[in-house]
PDB file of C-alpha atoms in Angstrom:
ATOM      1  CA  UNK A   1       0.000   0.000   0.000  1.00  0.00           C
ATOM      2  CA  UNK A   2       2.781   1.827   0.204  1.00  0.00           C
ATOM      3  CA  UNK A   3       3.305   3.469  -3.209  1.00  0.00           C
ATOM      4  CA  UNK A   4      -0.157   4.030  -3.730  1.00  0.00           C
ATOM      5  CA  UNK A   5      -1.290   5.600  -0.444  1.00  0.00           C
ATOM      6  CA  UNK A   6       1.177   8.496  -1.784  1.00  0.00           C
ATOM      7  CA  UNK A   7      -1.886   9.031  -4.227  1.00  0.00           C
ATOM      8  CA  UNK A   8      -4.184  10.133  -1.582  1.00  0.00           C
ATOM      9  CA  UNK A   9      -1.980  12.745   0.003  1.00  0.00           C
ATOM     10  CA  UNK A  10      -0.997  13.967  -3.092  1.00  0.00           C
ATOM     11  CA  UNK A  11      -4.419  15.368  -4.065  1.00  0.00           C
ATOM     12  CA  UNK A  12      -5.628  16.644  -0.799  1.00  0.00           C
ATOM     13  CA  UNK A  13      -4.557  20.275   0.269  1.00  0.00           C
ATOM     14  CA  UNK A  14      -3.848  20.318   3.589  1.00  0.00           C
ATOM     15  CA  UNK A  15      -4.002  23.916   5.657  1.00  0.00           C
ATOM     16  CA  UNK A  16      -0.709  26.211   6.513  1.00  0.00           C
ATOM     17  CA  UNK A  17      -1.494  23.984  10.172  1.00  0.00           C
ATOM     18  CA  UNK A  18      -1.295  20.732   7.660  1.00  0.00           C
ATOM     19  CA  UNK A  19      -4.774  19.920   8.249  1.00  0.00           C
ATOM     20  CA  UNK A  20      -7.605  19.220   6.973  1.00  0.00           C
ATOM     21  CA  UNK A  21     -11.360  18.655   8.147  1.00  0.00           C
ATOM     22  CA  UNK A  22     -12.983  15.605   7.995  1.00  0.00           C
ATOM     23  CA  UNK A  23     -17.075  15.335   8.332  1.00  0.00           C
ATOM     24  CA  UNK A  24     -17.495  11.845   9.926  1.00  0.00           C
ATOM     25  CA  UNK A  25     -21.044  10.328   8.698  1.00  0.00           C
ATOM     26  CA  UNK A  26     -22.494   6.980   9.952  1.00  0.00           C
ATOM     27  CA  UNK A  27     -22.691   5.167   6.354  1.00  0.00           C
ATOM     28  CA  UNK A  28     -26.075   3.467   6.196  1.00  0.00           C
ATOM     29  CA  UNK A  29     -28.000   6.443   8.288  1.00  0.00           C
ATOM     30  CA  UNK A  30     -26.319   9.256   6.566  1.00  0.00           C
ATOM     31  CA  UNK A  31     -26.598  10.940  10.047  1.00  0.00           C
ATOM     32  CA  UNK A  32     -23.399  13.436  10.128  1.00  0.00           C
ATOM     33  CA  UNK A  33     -21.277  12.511  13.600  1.00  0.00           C
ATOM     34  CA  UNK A  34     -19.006  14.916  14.174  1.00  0.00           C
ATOM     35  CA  UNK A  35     -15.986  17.031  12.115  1.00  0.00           C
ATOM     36  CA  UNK A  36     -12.683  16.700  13.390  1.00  0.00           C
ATOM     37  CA  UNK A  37      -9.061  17.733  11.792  1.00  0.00           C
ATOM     38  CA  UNK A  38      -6.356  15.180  10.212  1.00  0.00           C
ATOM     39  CA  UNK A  39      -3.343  15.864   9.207  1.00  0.00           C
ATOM     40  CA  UNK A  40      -0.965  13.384   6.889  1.00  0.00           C
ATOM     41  CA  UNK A  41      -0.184  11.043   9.425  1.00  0.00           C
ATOM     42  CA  UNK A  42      -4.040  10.794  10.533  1.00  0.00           C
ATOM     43  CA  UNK A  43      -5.032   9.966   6.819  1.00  0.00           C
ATOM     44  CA  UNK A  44      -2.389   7.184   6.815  1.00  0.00           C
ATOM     45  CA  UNK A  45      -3.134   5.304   9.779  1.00  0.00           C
ATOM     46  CA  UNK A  46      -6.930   5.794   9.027  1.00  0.00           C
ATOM     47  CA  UNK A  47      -6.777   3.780   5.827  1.00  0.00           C
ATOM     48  CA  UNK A  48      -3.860   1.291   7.324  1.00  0.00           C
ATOM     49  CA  UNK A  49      -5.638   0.388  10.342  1.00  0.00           C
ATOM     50  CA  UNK A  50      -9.077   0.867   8.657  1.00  0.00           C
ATOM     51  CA  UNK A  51     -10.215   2.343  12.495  1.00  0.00           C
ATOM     52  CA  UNK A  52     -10.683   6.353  11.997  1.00  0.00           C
ATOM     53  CA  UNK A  53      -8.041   8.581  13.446  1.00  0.00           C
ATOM     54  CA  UNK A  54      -8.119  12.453  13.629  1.00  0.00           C
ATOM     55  CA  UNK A  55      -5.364  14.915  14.704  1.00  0.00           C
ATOM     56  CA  UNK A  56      -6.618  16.476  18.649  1.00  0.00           C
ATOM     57  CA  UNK A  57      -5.756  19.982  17.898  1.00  0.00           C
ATOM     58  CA  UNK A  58      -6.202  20.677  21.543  1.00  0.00           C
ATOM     59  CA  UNK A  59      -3.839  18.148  22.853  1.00  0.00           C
ATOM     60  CA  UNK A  60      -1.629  18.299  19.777  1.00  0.00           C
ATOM     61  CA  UNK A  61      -1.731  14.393  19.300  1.00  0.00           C
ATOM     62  CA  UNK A  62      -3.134  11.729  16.789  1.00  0.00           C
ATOM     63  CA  UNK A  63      -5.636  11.014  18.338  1.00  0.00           C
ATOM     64  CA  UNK A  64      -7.452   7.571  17.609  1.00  0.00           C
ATOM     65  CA  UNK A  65     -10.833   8.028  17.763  1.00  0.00           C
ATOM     66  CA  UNK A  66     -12.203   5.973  20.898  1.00  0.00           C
ATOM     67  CA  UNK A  67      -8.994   4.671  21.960  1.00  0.00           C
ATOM     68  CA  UNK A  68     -10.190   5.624  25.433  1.00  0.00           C
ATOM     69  CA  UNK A  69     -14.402   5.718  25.938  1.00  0.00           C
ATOM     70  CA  UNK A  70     -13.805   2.367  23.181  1.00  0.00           C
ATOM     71  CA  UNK A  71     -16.586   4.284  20.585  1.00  0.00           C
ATOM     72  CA  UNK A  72     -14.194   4.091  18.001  1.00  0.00           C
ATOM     73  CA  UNK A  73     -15.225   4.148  14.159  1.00  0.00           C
ATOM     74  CA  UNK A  74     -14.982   1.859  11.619  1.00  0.00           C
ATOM     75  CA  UNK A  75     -13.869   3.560   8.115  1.00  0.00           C
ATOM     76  CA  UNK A  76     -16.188   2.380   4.984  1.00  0.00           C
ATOM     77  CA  UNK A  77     -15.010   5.065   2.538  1.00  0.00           C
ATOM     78  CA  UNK A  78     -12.902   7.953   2.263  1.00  0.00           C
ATOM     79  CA  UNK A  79     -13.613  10.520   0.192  1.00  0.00           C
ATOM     80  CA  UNK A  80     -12.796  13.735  -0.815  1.00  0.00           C
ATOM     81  CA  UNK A  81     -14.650  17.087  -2.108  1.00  0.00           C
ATOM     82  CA  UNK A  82     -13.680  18.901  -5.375  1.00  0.00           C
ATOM     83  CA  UNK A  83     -11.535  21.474  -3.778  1.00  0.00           C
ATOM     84  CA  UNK A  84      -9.656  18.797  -2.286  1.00  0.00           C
ATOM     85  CA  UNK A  85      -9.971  20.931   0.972  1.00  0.00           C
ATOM     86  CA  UNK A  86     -12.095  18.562   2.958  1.00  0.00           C
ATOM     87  CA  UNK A  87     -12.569  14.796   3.581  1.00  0.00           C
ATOM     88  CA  UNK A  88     -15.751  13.081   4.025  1.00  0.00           C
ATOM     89  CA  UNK A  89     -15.525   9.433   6.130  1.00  0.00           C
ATOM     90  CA  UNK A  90     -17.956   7.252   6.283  1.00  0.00           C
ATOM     91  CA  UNK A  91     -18.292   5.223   9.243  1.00  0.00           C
ATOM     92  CA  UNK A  92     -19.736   2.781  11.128  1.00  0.00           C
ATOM     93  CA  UNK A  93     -19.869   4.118  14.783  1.00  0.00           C
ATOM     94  CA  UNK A  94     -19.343   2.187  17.868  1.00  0.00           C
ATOM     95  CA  UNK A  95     -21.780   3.859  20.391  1.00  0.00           C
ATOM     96  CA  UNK A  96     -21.692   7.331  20.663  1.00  0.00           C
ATOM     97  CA  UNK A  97     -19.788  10.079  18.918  1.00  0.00           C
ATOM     98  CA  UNK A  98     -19.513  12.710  21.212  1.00  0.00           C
ATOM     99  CA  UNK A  99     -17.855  12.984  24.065  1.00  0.00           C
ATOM    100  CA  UNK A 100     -20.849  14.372  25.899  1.00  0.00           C
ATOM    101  CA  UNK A 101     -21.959  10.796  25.328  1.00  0.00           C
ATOM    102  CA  UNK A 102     -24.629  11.429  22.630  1.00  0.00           C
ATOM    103  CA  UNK A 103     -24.669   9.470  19.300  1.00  0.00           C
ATOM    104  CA  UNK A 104     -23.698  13.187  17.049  1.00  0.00           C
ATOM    105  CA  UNK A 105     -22.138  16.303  18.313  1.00  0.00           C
ATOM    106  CA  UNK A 106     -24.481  18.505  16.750  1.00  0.00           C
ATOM    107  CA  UNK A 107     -27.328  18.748  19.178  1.00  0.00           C
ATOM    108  CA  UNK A 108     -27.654  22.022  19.558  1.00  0.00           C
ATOM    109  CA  UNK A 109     -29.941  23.488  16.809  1.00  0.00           C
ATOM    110  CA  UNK A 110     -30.897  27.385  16.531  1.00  0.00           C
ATOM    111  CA  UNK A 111     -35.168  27.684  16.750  1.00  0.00           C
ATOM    112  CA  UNK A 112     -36.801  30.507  17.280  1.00  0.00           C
ATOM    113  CA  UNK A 113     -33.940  32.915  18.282  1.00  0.00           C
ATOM    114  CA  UNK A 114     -32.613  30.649  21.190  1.00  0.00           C
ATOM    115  CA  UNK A 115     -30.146  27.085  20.978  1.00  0.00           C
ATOM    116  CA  UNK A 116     -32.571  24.186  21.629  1.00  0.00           C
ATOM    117  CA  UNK A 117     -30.956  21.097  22.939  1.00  0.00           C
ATOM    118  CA  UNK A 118     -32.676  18.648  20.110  1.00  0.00           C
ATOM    119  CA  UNK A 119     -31.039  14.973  21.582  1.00  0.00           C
ATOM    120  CA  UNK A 120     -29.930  13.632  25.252  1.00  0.00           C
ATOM    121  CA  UNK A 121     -27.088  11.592  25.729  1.00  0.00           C
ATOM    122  CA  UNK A 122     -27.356   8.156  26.019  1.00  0.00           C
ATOM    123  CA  UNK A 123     -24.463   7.475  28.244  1.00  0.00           C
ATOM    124  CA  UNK A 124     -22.897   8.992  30.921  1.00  0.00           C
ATOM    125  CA  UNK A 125     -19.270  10.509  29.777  1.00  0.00           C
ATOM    126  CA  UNK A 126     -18.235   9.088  33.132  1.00  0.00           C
ATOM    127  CA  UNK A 127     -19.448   5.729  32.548  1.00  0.00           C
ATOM    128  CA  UNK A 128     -17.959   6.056  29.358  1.00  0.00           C
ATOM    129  CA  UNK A 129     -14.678   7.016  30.265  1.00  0.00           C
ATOM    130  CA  UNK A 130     -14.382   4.901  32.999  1.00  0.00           C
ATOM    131  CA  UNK A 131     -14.496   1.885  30.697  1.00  0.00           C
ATOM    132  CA  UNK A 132     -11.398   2.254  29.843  1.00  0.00           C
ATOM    133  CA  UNK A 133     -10.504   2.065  34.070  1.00  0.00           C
ATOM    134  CA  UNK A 134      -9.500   6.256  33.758  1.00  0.00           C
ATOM    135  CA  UNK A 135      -9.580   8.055  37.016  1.00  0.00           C
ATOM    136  CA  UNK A 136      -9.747  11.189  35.532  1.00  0.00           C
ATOM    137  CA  UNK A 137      -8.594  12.045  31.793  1.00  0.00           C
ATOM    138  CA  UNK A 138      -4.796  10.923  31.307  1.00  0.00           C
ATOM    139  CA  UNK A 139      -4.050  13.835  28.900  1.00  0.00           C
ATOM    140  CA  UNK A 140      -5.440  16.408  30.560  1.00  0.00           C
ATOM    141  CA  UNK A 141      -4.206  15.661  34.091  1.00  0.00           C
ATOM    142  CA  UNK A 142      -2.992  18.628  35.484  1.00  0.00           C
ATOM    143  CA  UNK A 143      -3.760  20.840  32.611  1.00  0.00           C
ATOM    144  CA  UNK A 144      -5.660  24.397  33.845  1.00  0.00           C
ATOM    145  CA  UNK A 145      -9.185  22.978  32.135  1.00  0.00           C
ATOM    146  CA  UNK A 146      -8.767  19.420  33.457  1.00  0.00           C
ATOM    147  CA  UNK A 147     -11.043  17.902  34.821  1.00  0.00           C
ATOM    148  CA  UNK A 148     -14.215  17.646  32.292  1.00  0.00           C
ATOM    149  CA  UNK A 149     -15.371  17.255  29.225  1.00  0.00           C
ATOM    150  CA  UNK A 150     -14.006  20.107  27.030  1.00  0.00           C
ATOM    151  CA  UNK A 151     -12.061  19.447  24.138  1.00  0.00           C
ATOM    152  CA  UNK A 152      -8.910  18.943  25.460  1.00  0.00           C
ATOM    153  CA  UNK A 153     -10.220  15.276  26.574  1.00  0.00           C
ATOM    154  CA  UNK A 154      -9.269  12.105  25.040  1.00  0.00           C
ATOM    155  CA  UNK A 155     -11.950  10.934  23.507  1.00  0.00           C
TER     156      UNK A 155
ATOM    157  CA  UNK B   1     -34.434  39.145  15.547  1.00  0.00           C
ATOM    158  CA  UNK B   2     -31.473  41.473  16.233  1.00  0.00           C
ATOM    159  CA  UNK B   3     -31.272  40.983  19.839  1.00  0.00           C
ATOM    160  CA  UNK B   4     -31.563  36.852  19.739  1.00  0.00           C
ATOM    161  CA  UNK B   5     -29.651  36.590  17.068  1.00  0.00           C
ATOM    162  CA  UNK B   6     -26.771  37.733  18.846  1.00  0.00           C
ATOM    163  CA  UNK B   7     -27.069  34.372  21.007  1.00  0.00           C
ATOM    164  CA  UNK B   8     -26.157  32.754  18.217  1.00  0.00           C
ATOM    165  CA  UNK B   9     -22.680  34.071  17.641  1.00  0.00           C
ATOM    166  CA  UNK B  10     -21.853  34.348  21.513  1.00  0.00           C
ATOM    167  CA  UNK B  11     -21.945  30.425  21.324  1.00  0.00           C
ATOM    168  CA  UNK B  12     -20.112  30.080  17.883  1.00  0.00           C
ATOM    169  CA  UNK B  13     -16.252  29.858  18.189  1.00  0.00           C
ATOM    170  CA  UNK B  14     -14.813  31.543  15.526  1.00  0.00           C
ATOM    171  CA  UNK B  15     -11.426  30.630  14.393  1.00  0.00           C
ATOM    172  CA  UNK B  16      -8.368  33.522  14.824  1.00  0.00           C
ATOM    173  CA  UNK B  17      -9.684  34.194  11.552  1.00  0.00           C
ATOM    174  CA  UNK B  18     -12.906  34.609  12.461  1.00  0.00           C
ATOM    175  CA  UNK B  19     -14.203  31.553  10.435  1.00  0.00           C
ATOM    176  CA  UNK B  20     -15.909  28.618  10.971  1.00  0.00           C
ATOM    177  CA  UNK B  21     -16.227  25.591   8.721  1.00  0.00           C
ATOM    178  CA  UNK B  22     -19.893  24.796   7.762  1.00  0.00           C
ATOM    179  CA  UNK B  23     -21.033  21.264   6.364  1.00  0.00           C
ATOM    180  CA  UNK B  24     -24.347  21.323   3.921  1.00  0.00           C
ATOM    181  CA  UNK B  25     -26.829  18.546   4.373  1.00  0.00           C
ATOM    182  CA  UNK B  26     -29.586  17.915   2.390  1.00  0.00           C
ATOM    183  CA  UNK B  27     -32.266  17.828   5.148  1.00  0.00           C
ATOM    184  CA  UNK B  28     -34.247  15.289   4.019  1.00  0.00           C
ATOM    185  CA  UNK B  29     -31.759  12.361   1.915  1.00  0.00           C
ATOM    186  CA  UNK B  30     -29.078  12.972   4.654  1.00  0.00           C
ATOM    187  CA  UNK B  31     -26.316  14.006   1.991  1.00  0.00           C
ATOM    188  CA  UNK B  32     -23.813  15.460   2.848  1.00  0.00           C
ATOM    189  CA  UNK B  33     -23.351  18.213  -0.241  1.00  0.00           C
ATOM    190  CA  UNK B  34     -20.296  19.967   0.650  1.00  0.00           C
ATOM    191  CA  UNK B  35     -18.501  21.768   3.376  1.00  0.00           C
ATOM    192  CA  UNK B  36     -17.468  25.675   3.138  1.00  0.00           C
ATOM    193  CA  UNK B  37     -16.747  28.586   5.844  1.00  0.00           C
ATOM    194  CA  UNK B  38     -18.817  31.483   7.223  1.00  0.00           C
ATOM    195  CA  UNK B  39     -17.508  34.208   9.276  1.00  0.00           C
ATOM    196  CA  UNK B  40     -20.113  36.427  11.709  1.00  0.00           C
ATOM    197  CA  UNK B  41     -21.705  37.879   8.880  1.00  0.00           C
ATOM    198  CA  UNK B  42     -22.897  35.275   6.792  1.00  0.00           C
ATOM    199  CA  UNK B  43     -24.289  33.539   9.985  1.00  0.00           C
ATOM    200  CA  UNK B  44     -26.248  36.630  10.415  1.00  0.00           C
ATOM    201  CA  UNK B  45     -27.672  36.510   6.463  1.00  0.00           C
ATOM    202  CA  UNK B  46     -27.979  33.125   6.649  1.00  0.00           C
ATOM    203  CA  UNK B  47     -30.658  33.104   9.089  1.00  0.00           C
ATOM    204  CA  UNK B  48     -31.984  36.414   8.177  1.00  0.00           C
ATOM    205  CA  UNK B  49     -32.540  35.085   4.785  1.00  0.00           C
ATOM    206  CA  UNK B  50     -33.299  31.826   5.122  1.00  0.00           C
ATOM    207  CA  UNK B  51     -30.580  31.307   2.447  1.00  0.00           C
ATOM    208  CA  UNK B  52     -27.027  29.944   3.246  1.00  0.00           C
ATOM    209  CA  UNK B  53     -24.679  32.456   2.650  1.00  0.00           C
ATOM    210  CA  UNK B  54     -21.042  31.471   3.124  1.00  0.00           C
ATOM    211  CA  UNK B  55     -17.553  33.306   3.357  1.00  0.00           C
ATOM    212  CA  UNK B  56     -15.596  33.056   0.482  1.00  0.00           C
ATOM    213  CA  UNK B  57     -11.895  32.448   1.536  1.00  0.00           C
ATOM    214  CA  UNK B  58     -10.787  32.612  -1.928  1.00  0.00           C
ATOM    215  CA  UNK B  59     -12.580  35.810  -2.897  1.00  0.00           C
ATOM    216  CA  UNK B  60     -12.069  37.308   0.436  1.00  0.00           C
ATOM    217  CA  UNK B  61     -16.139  38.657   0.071  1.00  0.00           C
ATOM    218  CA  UNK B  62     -19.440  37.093   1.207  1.00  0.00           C
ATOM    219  CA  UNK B  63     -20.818  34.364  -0.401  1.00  0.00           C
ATOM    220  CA  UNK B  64     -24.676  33.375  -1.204  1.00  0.00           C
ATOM    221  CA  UNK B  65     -25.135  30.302  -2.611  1.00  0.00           C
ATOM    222  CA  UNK B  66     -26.315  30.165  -5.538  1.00  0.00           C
ATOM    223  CA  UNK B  67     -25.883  34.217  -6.569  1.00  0.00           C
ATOM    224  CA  UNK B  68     -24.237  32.984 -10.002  1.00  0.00           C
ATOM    225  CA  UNK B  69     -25.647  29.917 -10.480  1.00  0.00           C
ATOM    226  CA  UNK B  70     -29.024  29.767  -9.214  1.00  0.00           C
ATOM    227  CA  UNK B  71     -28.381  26.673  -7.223  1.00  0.00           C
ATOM    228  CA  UNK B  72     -29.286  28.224  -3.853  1.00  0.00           C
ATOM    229  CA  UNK B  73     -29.816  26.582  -0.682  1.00  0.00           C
ATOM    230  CA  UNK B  74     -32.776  27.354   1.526  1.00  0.00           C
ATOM    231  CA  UNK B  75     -32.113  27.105   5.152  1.00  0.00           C
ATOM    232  CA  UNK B  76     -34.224  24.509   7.373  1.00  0.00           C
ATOM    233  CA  UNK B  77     -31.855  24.390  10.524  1.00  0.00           C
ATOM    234  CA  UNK B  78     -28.502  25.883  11.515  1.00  0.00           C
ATOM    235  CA  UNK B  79     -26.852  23.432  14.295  1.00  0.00           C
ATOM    236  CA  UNK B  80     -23.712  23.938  16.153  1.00  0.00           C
ATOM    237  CA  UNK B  81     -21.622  20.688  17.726  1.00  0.00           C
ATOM    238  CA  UNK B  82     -20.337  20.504  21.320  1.00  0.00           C
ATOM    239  CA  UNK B  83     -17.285  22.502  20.702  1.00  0.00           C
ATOM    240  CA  UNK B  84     -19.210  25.202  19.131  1.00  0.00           C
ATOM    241  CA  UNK B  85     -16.512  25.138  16.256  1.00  0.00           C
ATOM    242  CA  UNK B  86     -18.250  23.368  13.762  1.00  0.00           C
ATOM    243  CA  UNK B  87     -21.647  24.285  12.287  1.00  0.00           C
ATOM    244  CA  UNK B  88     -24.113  22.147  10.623  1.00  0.00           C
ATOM    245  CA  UNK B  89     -26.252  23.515   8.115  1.00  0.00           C
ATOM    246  CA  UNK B  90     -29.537  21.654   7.045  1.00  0.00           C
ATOM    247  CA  UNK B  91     -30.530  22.659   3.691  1.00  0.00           C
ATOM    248  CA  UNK B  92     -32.734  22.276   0.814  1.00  0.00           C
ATOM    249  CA  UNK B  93     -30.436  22.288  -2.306  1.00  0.00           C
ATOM    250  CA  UNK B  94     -31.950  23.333  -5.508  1.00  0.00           C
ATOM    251  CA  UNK B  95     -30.189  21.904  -8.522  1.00  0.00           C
ATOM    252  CA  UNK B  96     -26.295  20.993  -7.782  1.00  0.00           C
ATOM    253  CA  UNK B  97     -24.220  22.277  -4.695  1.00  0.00           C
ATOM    254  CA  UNK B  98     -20.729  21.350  -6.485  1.00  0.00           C
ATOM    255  CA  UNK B  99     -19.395  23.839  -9.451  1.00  0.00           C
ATOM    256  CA  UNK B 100     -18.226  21.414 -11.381  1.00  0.00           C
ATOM    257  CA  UNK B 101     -22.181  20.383 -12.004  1.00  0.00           C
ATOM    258  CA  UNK B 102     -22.001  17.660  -9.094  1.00  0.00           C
ATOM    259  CA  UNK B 103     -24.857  17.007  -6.929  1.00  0.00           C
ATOM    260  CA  UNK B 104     -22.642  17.095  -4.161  1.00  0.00           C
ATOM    261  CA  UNK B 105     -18.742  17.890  -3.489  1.00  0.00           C
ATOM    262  CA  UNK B 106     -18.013  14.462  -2.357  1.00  0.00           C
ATOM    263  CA  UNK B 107     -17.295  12.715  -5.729  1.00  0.00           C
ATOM    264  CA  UNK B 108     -13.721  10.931  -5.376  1.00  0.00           C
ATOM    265  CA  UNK B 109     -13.336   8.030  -3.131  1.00  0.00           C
ATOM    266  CA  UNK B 110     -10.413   6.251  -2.251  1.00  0.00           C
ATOM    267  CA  UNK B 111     -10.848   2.687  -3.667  1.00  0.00           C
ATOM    268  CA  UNK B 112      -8.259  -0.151  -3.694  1.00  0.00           C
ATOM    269  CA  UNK B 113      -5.286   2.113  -3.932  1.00  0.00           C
ATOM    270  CA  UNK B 114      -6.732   4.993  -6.310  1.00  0.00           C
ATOM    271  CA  UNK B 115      -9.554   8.084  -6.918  1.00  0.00           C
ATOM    272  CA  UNK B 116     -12.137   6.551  -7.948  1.00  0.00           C
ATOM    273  CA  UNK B 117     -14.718   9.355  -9.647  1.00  0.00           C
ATOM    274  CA  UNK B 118     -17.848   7.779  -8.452  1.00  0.00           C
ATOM    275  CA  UNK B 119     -21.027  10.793  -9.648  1.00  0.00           C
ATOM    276  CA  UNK B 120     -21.078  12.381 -12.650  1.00  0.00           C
ATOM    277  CA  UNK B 121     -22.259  15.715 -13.087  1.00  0.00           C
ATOM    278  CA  UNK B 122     -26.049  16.401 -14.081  1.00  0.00           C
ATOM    279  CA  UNK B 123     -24.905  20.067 -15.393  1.00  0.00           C
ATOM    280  CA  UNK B 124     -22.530  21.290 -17.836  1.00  0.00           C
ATOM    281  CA  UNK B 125     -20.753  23.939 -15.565  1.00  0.00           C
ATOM    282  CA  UNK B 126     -21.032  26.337 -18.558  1.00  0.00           C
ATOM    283  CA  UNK B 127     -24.629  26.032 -18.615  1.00  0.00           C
ATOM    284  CA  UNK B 128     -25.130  26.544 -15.283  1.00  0.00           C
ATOM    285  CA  UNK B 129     -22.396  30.042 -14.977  1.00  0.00           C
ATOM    286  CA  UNK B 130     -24.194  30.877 -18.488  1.00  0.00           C
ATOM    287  CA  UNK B 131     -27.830  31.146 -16.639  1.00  0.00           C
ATOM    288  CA  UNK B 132     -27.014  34.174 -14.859  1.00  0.00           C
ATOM    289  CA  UNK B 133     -25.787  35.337 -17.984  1.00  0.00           C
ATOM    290  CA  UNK B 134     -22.433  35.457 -17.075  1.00  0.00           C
ATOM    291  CA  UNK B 135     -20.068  34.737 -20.276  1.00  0.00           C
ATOM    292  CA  UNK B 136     -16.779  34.646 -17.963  1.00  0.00           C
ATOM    293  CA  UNK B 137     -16.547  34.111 -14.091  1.00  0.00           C
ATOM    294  CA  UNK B 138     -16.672  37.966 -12.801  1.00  0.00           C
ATOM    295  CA  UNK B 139     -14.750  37.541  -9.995  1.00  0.00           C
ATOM    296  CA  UNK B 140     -11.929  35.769 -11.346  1.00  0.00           C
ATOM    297  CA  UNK B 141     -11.452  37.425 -14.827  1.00  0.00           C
ATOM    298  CA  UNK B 142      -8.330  39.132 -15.477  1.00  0.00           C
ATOM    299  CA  UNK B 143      -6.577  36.396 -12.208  1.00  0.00           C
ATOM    300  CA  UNK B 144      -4.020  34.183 -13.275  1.00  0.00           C
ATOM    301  CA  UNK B 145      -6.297  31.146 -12.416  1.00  0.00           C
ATOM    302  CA  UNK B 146      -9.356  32.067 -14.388  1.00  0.00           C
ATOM    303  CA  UNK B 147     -10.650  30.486 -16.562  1.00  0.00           C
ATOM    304  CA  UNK B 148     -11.865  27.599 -15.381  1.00  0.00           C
ATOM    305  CA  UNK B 149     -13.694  26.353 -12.230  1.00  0.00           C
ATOM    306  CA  UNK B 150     -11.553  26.426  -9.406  1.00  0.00           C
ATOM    307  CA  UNK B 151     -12.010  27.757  -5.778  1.00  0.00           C
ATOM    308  CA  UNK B 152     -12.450  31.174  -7.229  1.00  0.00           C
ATOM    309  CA  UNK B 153     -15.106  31.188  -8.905  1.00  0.00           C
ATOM    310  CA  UNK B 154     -18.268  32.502  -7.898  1.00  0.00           C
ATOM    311  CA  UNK B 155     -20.579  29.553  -7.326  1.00  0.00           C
TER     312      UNK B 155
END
């Protein structure tokens, strides 16, 4: 896979930050997930290991998608817009997607000039978290926004 | 609206240049039809309008959908995700969101090693630029990378 994988970073423009976002949609639902950032090395592993993995532009890490709360995501496709600015992944999700323990990270939704909170979660981010036997969030220990849930956690 | 409205941007997190990416779904099919950026103001059209209006990083000027081409898209629901970074914009697409004629951006995979080109367009591109009556994109003419369909060009 070597010389060909070449192919794919070749024709996608990462930013001056060498990223690039990536929408994550569940494949058969079409429901959009989340977006996160990748940079080369995120692409790579993503179709090598066939598991998604994103670049944590908070923590400054790759960042494998679940490799703590275990909902990680399965890649079906990878594909990429005519700009070549953004990658679209389609996924089959393991649980939840956010990290606030809902299935998509988009549950806030703008209705009549006020956010609406349009989905609950369906886990508790501690239950989730402490799957993977984590006190409190390895990364972030000690950081100034450690403890919680902000995007500085491991997800 | 003016006073609500402002709730909307105290919760968006604008990037240090004061952009956000936004990711078009057709609200009813679930496709995902492409993914572009707004800054403050085109939030603000947007959902005065009822019309997605984007930033045009290329162009450096607001953006409504559609202004050349006709292919607008009406706005059904503006959502924001946990981090408040990343907007999701459900949409009602008339015609094609991609320039190059595309129903939607999204039209190379990455298949056993390769691009695979897997829509084809429904539009001639010239057609559709040709509808407003435009005989050359305005925006780009006289720039080293006009002609031709690229990033610059007013879609």
């Amino acid at each position: 896979m070597g010389e060909t994988i070449e192919g794919v970073l070749a024709e996608i423009k990462f930013d001056r930050d060498g990223l690039v976002p990536a929408v994550a949609q569940q494949h058969d639902s079409g429901e959009v997930l989340m977006v996160a950032w990748m940079d080369r090395e995120a692409v790579l592993t993503t179709l090598r290991e066939g598991r998604v993995c994103y670049w944590s532009r908070s923590r400054g890490t790759l960042w494998r998608k679940g490799e703590i709360s275990g909902q990680i995501q399965l890649l079906r496709e990878l594909r990429l817009d005519c700009d070549g600015d953004t990658v679209l992944l389609l996924v089959d999700q393991s649980g939840v997607a956010c990290h606030t323990g809902r299935r998509n990270c988009f549950f806030r939704a703008w209705r009549e000039g006020a956010w609406a909170i349009i989905s609950e979660p369906q886990i508790d981010p501690k239950t989730l978290y402490a799957k993977a036997g984590v006190a409190e969030p390895i990364a972030t220990a000690g950081k100034k926004d450690a403890p919680g849930f902000g995007p500085s956690y491991p997800r």
